[in-house]
Amino acid sequence: MRFMIIVPASGETEQGLSGSEQQFADMQAYNEEMLKAGVFVDGQGLHPSAKGARVTYEEGDWVVTDGPFAEAKELIAGFSIIEVSSREEAIEWVKKWPTSCVPDPGQALELRQVYSPEDFADVLTPEMLEREEQMRAEAARNAAQG
């Protein structure tokens, strides 16, 4: 099972402040611990919403709204993806999150399970499932090649 740990944005991340050397060291140690345990898939920080855009489909056309976006508490500053055997195991990994990298008071790290093709086995044809697997393998190869 794959889970995404979603890190909410804060005033600092929306200003483009990236954190301290200690925070980077703590996060790197956490990621290394997950890597050694075989659960780390990926993790990245995101640029502020000022560098982003929202693209919505309205009345038959695509509408682009450039950032920044008003409510920082509704934005994402980063994410980690882990692969574990259960929701409980995922929660245990979240509880190990470096305290120096905890979001602002009152904000929570969010844990969400990532769908897998098997979750849609009742609507995907065997050919579609096979193609999904091929695309994942191709994406992994592309990522490995950098």
Phi, psi and omega in degrees: 000134176257142177229147174252129172262116184260127180259118181289153176287160175227176176302321181292315181292327178288340175274356180088010178283129190264350181110171183270167176301321179296319179297318178295319179296317179296317181292321179296319179296319178297312179298321178295321177298316179293322179298313179297328179280352178080019182251344184284127177252311182193160175195136182211153169264157182245145174297161178300157181297340177300335179265004184252185178209154171248134182240116182239152178259115183226127174050045175081012181215157177271132180241128181255126175243116180284149175287175008281163179251144194297310191264098182301329182294344180260005184256162181251132178262338181181179182203159168228145174242129180236154176238115185225176184271346183201165175298321180298319178295320178299317179298320178298322177293321178298322180294344177269001180308137180301126182296334177291345182249014178291140179299178178306154176306138180090344177265149182238150166287138181253137179246124180226134176285139179269133176296149172241160180306327181298334179294343182245021183303334181283345180241342179270136176286162175304324179293320179293318177298318179297316180296322177300316178296318177299317180294320177297318179295318179296318178297321178295319178296316179299318179295321180294329180281343176074000000 
